[in-house]
Amino acid sequence: MTTQLPLEISASVQAAMNENRAVVALESTIITHGMPWPQNLETARAIEDTIREAGAEPATIAVIKGVLHVGLTDTQLEELAQAKQVSKLSRADMAVCIAKGGTGATTVAATMIAAHLAGISVFATGGIGGVHRGADQSFDISADLQELSQTPVTVVCAGAKAILDLPKTLEVLETLGVPVMAYGQDTLPAFWSRASSLKAPLRADDPAAIAKSHVMRKALGVPGGQLVTNPIPIEAEVPQSEINPIIKRATQDADTHGISGKDLTPYLLQRIFELTDGRSLDANIALVLNNARLGAKIAQELTSLK
Ligand code: PSU
Ligand code: MN
């Protein structure tokens, strides 16, 4: 007997794929663990609308009652946004959650796996996980980095979250053979800020070139995806000089309260939200929408290459 994966691709996502129209995958952890209610639902809807306006089809991914969904209804989106105690699923957890009939939100790593299964090549989000500050002691390195090295999905983000150790995150990505390209600039963006103090390993100036290198990597037989880092729109950015002391304070608070593992990223995002009186959230929303637009363009370029 073979056990089938309970995978449900929504009718609109399936139709788009059948017609070779562009599809952009979206994660759900950003909804359940990354933003507070009700901005999480408003943002999830706004991201989907932005992708549709850009001429592509959004495919938000989550595990709901043991079924891996690619493309959610508005009711499912709302239920997830309101749910408390939803599991955060990464590569390690997704199969267990599905097998148990559970409900969980997908991180970057898990969303990449599901997107690839469904035949989707582009995924837009806010920030990826990476090497945490203090990782020399905690060993806390997100599974997102490994995933980028093995699953062929182009991920559009706004740089690794500035709560991470950015130089170490870049080093690990290099070791894993993940191409990291800054969009339209030489400097690696740092999520809430347009610039970090680091030079990006690669630079990409147009969506067609990004689509082409996605296809070329496959043609070379090299596994894994690409990481496109798209700077936050200038009017929404919080400069590094302002955000850095706040990140430091939030990291210290996490230490004081013994927060670690899966809880660390959500805790830091919430704490920074409090310490900036919500400004970090406004920036987060602006950058995700910006990434959705770029993701849609890359996905469109890819359809013309297929
Ligand atoms: N960036 C955000 N909000 C988030 C995340 C990233 O602005 O909620 C989530 C993503 O789902 C990412 C995860 O994959 O945090 C990384 O978690 P960890 O560091 O535990 O791997
Ligand atoms: Mn971690």
Short mmCIF file of C-alpha atoms and ligand atoms in Angstrom, two decimals:
data_model
loop_
_atom_site.label_atom_id
_atom_site.label_comp_id
_atom_site.label_asym_id
_atom_site.label_seq_id
_atom_site.Cartn_x
_atom_site.Cartn_y
_atom_site.Cartn_z
CA MET A 1 0.00 0.00 0.00
CA THR A 2 1.31 3.43 -0.80
CA THR A 3 0.40 6.37 1.32
CA GLN A 4 -0.54 9.43 -0.69
CA LEU A 5 0.33 12.93 0.37
CA PRO A 6 -2.83 14.90 1.18
CA LEU A 7 -2.01 17.81 -1.10
CA GLU A 8 -4.67 20.28 -2.17
CA ILE A 9 -3.84 22.78 -4.85
CA SER A 10 -6.59 25.41 -5.03
CA ALA A 11 -8.60 25.65 -8.23
CA SER A 12 -7.27 29.12 -9.07
CA VAL A 13 -3.64 28.10 -8.57
CA GLN A 14 -4.17 24.93 -10.59
CA ALA A 15 -5.84 26.90 -13.38
CA ALA A 16 -2.97 29.38 -13.50
CA MET A 17 -0.46 26.56 -13.75
CA ASN A 18 -2.41 24.76 -16.45
CA GLU A 19 -2.44 27.97 -18.50
CA ASN A 20 1.26 28.63 -17.85
CA ARG A 21 0.43 31.83 -15.99
CA ALA A 22 2.76 33.13 -13.30
CA VAL A 23 2.29 31.83 -9.74
CA VAL A 24 3.98 33.17 -6.61
CA ALA A 25 4.12 31.08 -3.44
CA LEU A 26 3.62 32.74 -0.04
CA GLU A 27 4.38 31.48 3.45
CA SER A 28 2.00 31.40 6.40
CA THR A 29 4.34 31.72 9.40
CA ILE A 30 4.51 35.43 8.69
CA ILE A 31 0.73 35.46 9.31
CA THR A 32 0.66 33.32 12.46
CA HIS A 33 3.98 34.17 14.10
CA GLY A 34 5.35 37.20 12.29
CA MET A 35 2.68 39.85 12.68
CA PRO A 36 0.00 40.69 15.25
CA TRP A 37 -3.74 40.51 14.64
CA PRO A 38 -5.39 42.18 12.70
CA GLN A 39 -2.50 43.52 10.60
CA ASN A 40 -1.49 39.92 9.85
CA LEU A 41 -4.77 39.23 8.02
CA GLU A 42 -4.84 42.64 6.32
CA THR A 43 -1.28 42.09 5.11
CA ALA A 44 -1.91 38.52 3.96
CA ARG A 45 -4.81 39.80 1.85
CA ALA A 46 -2.87 42.82 0.59
CA ILE A 47 0.02 40.59 -0.52
CA GLU A 48 -2.35 38.36 -2.47
CA ASP A 49 -4.04 41.40 -4.06
CA THR A 50 -0.68 42.91 -4.98
CA ILE A 51 0.33 39.72 -6.75
CA ARG A 52 -2.97 39.56 -8.64
CA GLU A 53 -2.66 43.22 -9.67
CA ALA A 54 0.80 42.42 -10.99
CA GLY A 55 -0.75 39.75 -13.20
CA ALA A 56 0.25 36.63 -11.25
CA GLU A 57 -1.61 34.16 -9.03
CA PRO A 58 -0.82 34.01 -5.29
CA ALA A 59 -0.46 30.61 -3.60
CA THR A 60 -0.39 30.92 0.16
CA ILE A 61 0.77 27.67 1.74
CA ALA A 62 -0.24 26.06 5.05
CA VAL A 63 -1.10 22.72 6.60
CA ILE A 64 -4.74 22.68 7.69
CA LYS A 65 -6.20 19.67 9.46
CA GLY A 66 -3.64 17.31 7.98
CA VAL A 67 -3.86 18.60 4.41
CA LEU A 68 -1.04 20.50 2.72
CA HIS A 69 -2.78 23.42 1.02
CA VAL A 70 -1.27 25.37 -1.84
CA GLY A 71 -3.58 28.33 -2.30
CA LEU A 72 -5.98 29.25 0.52
CA THR A 73 -9.53 30.56 0.51
CA ASP A 74 -10.18 33.86 2.27
CA THR A 75 -11.90 31.97 5.09
CA GLN A 76 -8.86 29.74 5.58
CA LEU A 77 -6.63 32.80 5.59
CA GLU A 78 -8.79 34.42 8.25
CA GLU A 79 -8.92 31.29 10.40
CA LEU A 80 -5.15 31.00 10.33
CA ALA A 81 -4.70 34.67 11.15
CA GLN A 82 -6.97 34.37 14.18
CA ALA A 83 -5.77 30.98 15.37
CA LYS A 84 -3.72 30.79 18.53
CA GLN A 85 -1.12 28.11 19.17
CA VAL A 86 -0.64 27.13 15.54
CA SER A 87 2.57 25.13 15.07
CA LYS A 88 5.43 26.69 13.16
CA LEU A 89 6.48 24.13 10.58
CA SER A 90 9.92 23.83 9.10
CA ARG A 91 11.48 20.93 7.14
CA ALA A 92 11.66 18.84 10.31
CA ASP A 93 8.02 19.21 11.33
CA MET A 94 5.82 19.27 8.26
CA ALA A 95 5.41 15.51 7.69
CA VAL A 96 4.69 14.92 11.38
CA CYS A 97 2.00 17.60 11.39
CA ILE A 98 0.34 16.22 8.24
CA ALA A 99 0.48 12.64 9.58
CA LYS A 100 -1.23 13.71 12.82
CA GLY A 101 -3.93 15.66 11.01
CA GLY A 102 -2.67 18.86 12.57
CA THR A 103 -2.65 22.49 11.50
CA GLY A 104 0.52 24.48 11.06
CA ALA A 105 2.03 27.49 9.38
CA THR A 106 4.90 27.01 6.97
CA THR A 107 8.23 28.80 7.39
CA VAL A 108 10.45 29.69 4.45
CA ALA A 109 11.95 26.18 4.43
CA ALA A 110 8.60 24.37 4.53
CA THR A 111 7.03 26.75 2.01
CA MET A 112 9.87 26.06 -0.43
CA ILE A 113 9.31 22.31 -0.12
CA ALA A 114 5.57 22.67 -0.74
CA ALA A 115 6.01 25.15 -3.59
CA HIS A 116 8.42 22.83 -5.34
CA LEU A 117 6.06 19.88 -4.90
CA ALA A 118 3.29 21.90 -6.51
CA GLY A 119 5.53 23.02 -9.37
CA ILE A 120 5.93 26.66 -8.26
CA SER A 121 9.36 28.24 -8.76
CA VAL A 122 9.04 31.68 -7.14
CA PHE A 123 8.25 32.54 -3.53
CA ALA A 124 7.98 36.01 -1.99
CA THR A 125 8.31 36.73 1.71
CA GLY A 126 9.66 39.30 4.18
CA GLY A 127 12.83 37.95 5.69
CA ILE A 128 14.43 34.54 5.82
CA GLY A 129 15.81 32.83 8.88
CA GLY A 130 19.59 32.70 9.23
CA VAL A 131 22.44 32.52 11.70
CA HIS A 132 21.32 34.09 14.97
CA ARG A 133 23.46 36.47 16.94
CA GLY A 134 25.27 34.39 19.55
CA ALA A 135 25.11 31.28 17.34
CA ASP A 136 28.67 30.40 18.39
CA GLN A 137 27.08 29.46 21.74
CA SER A 138 23.50 28.55 20.80
CA PHE A 139 24.15 26.89 17.40
CA ASP A 140 20.89 28.52 16.27
CA ILE A 141 21.02 28.47 12.49
CA SER A 142 17.71 28.43 10.61
CA ALA A 143 16.84 25.45 8.44
CA ASP A 144 15.91 28.04 5.79
CA LEU A 145 19.57 28.21 4.75
CA GLN A 146 19.90 24.47 4.12
CA GLU A 147 16.63 24.51 2.22
CA LEU A 148 17.89 27.17 -0.16
CA SER A 149 20.79 24.88 -0.97
CA GLN A 150 18.62 21.94 -1.94
CA THR A 151 15.19 23.06 -3.18
CA PRO A 152 14.96 24.83 -6.55
CA VAL A 153 12.85 27.84 -5.63
CA THR A 154 13.81 31.50 -6.11
CA VAL A 155 13.03 33.28 -2.84
CA VAL A 156 12.47 37.03 -2.81
CA CYS A 157 13.07 38.64 0.57
CA ALA A 158 14.27 41.98 1.93
CA GLY A 159 17.56 40.60 3.17
CA ALA A 160 18.14 38.45 6.18
CA LYS A 161 16.39 39.93 9.16
CA ALA A 162 18.64 42.36 10.95
CA ILE A 163 18.01 40.43 14.17
CA LEU A 164 20.44 37.87 12.76
CA ASP A 165 24.19 37.84 12.48
CA LEU A 166 24.34 39.03 8.86
CA PRO A 167 28.03 38.34 8.12
CA LYS A 168 27.73 34.77 9.44
CA THR A 169 24.48 34.26 7.54
CA LEU A 170 26.21 35.28 4.31
CA GLU A 171 29.14 32.97 5.06
CA VAL A 172 26.87 29.98 5.61
CA LEU A 173 24.95 30.74 2.41
CA GLU A 174 28.23 30.87 0.54
CA THR A 175 29.37 27.55 2.02
CA LEU A 176 26.05 26.01 1.00
CA GLY A 177 26.38 27.34 -2.53
CA VAL A 178 23.35 29.61 -2.46
CA PRO A 179 23.45 32.58 -4.84
CA VAL A 180 22.60 35.76 -2.92
CA MET A 181 21.80 38.70 -5.16
CA ALA A 182 20.88 42.24 -4.19
CA TYR A 183 18.23 43.74 -6.44
CA GLY A 184 19.27 47.02 -8.03
CA GLN A 185 22.14 47.80 -5.66
CA ASP A 186 25.55 46.50 -4.60
CA THR A 187 24.87 46.44 -0.87
CA LEU A 188 23.04 43.67 0.93
CA PRO A 189 19.77 45.08 2.25
CA ALA A 190 19.01 44.49 5.93
CA PHE A 191 15.24 44.05 6.11
CA TRP A 192 14.03 47.24 7.84
CA SER A 193 16.94 49.18 6.33
CA ARG A 194 17.89 49.48 2.67
CA ALA A 195 21.55 49.01 3.36
CA SER A 196 23.70 46.87 5.62
CA SER A 197 27.43 47.36 5.91
CA LEU A 198 27.94 44.31 3.71
CA LYS A 199 28.44 44.00 0.01
CA ALA A 200 26.07 41.53 -1.60
CA PRO A 201 27.84 38.59 -3.26
CA LEU A 202 25.86 39.19 -6.49
CA ARG A 203 23.78 41.95 -8.00
CA ALA A 204 20.70 41.62 -10.21
CA ASP A 205 19.09 44.53 -11.99
CA ASP A 206 16.24 42.96 -13.79
CA PRO A 207 13.65 40.23 -13.22
CA ALA A 208 14.39 38.58 -16.58
CA ALA A 209 18.02 37.99 -15.58
CA ILE A 210 16.91 36.46 -12.28
CA ALA A 211 14.51 34.14 -14.09
CA LYS A 212 17.23 33.15 -16.52
CA SER A 213 19.73 32.28 -13.81
CA HIS A 214 17.04 30.19 -12.08
CA VAL A 215 16.66 28.15 -15.25
CA MET A 216 20.41 28.00 -15.84
CA ARG A 217 21.07 26.59 -12.40
CA LYS A 218 18.69 23.76 -13.16
CA ALA A 219 20.30 23.20 -16.55
CA LEU A 220 23.66 22.91 -14.82
CA GLY A 221 22.24 20.23 -12.57
CA VAL A 222 23.00 22.20 -9.44
CA PRO A 223 20.35 21.64 -6.77
CA GLY A 224 18.91 24.46 -4.71
CA GLY A 225 17.40 27.86 -5.26
CA GLN A 226 18.37 31.50 -5.33
CA LEU A 227 18.00 34.24 -2.77
CA VAL A 228 16.98 37.62 -4.12
CA THR A 229 17.32 40.41 -1.57
CA ASN A 230 15.14 43.38 -2.45
CA PRO A 231 15.69 46.64 -0.54
CA ILE A 232 12.71 48.06 1.35
CA PRO A 233 11.11 51.11 -0.34
CA ILE A 234 12.93 54.24 0.79
CA GLU A 235 9.88 55.93 2.34
CA ALA A 236 9.27 52.94 4.63
CA GLU A 237 12.78 52.21 5.85
CA VAL A 238 14.00 52.46 9.42
CA PRO A 239 17.69 53.36 9.17
CA GLN A 240 20.22 51.03 10.79
CA SER A 241 21.29 53.68 13.27
CA GLU A 242 17.75 53.70 14.67
CA ILE A 243 16.92 50.02 14.52
CA ASN A 244 20.25 48.61 15.74
CA PRO A 245 20.01 49.76 19.38
CA ILE A 246 16.45 48.41 19.48
CA ILE A 247 17.52 45.04 18.10
CA LYS A 248 20.25 44.91 20.73
CA ARG A 249 17.76 45.62 23.48
CA ALA A 250 15.28 43.02 22.14
CA THR A 251 18.05 40.42 21.94
CA GLN A 252 19.03 41.14 25.55
CA ASP A 253 15.40 40.80 26.63
CA ALA A 254 15.18 37.43 24.87
CA ASP A 255 18.27 36.33 26.79
CA THR A 256 16.89 37.54 30.09
CA HIS A 257 13.68 35.61 29.54
CA GLY A 258 15.46 32.48 28.30
CA ILE A 259 13.75 32.55 24.88
CA SER A 260 15.38 30.25 22.34
CA GLY A 261 14.78 27.85 19.45
CA LYS A 262 11.58 28.25 17.44
CA ASP A 263 10.27 30.91 19.80
CA LEU A 264 13.17 33.28 19.30
CA THR A 265 12.30 34.83 15.91
CA PRO A 266 8.61 35.48 16.81
CA TYR A 267 9.65 36.91 20.19
CA LEU A 268 12.18 39.30 18.67
CA LEU A 269 9.75 40.51 16.00
CA GLN A 270 7.06 41.19 18.63
CA ARG A 271 9.51 42.90 21.00
CA ILE A 272 10.88 45.13 18.24
CA PHE A 273 7.30 45.98 17.27
CA GLU A 274 6.69 47.15 20.86
CA LEU A 275 9.95 49.05 21.14
CA THR A 276 9.39 50.93 17.87
CA ASP A 277 5.70 51.71 18.62
CA GLY A 278 4.66 49.73 15.59
CA ARG A 279 7.03 51.32 13.14
CA SER A 280 8.85 48.04 12.51
CA LEU A 281 5.53 46.50 11.49
CA ASP A 282 4.73 49.29 9.01
CA ALA A 283 8.15 48.73 7.49
CA ASN A 284 7.63 44.96 7.45
CA ILE A 285 4.32 45.34 5.60
CA ALA A 286 5.81 47.74 3.03
CA LEU A 287 8.75 45.46 2.28
CA VAL A 288 6.63 42.33 1.89
CA LEU A 289 4.37 44.07 -0.62
CA ASN A 290 7.43 45.29 -2.48
CA ASN A 291 8.76 41.71 -2.59
CA ALA A 292 5.40 40.44 -3.81
CA ARG A 293 5.61 42.82 -6.79
CA LEU A 294 9.14 41.70 -7.66
CA GLY A 295 8.21 38.03 -7.17
CA ALA A 296 5.34 38.43 -9.62
CA LYS A 297 7.66 39.96 -12.23
CA ILE A 298 10.22 37.15 -11.87
CA ALA A 299 7.46 34.54 -12.06
CA GLN A 300 6.16 36.14 -15.25
CA GLU A 301 9.61 36.12 -16.81
CA LEU A 302 9.92 32.45 -15.89
CA THR A 303 6.71 31.51 -17.67
CA SER A 304 8.10 32.93 -20.90
CA LEU A 305 11.20 30.76 -20.50
CA LYS A 306 9.22 27.55 -20.02
N1 PSU B 1 10.61 37.10 8.68
C1 PSU B 1 9.59 37.87 9.13
N2 PSU B 1 8.60 37.28 9.80
C2 PSU B 1 8.58 35.95 10.04
C3 PSU B 1 9.65 35.12 9.56
C4 PSU B 1 10.63 35.76 8.89
O1 PSU B 1 9.58 39.07 8.92
O2 PSU B 1 7.64 35.47 10.66
C5 PSU B 1 9.61 33.63 9.76
C6 PSU B 1 9.80 32.91 8.42
O3 PSU B 1 8.77 31.96 8.29
C7 PSU B 1 11.14 32.22 8.56
C8 PSU B 1 11.15 31.95 10.04
O4 PSU B 1 11.25 31.06 7.78
O5 PSU B 1 10.63 33.14 10.60
C9 PSU B 1 12.52 31.63 10.55
O6 PSU B 1 12.40 31.05 11.80
P1 PSU B 1 13.68 30.33 12.48
O7 PSU B 1 14.62 31.45 12.73
O8 PSU B 1 13.12 29.72 13.74
O9 PSU B 1 14.16 29.33 11.50
MN MN B 2 16.30 28.57 14.94
#
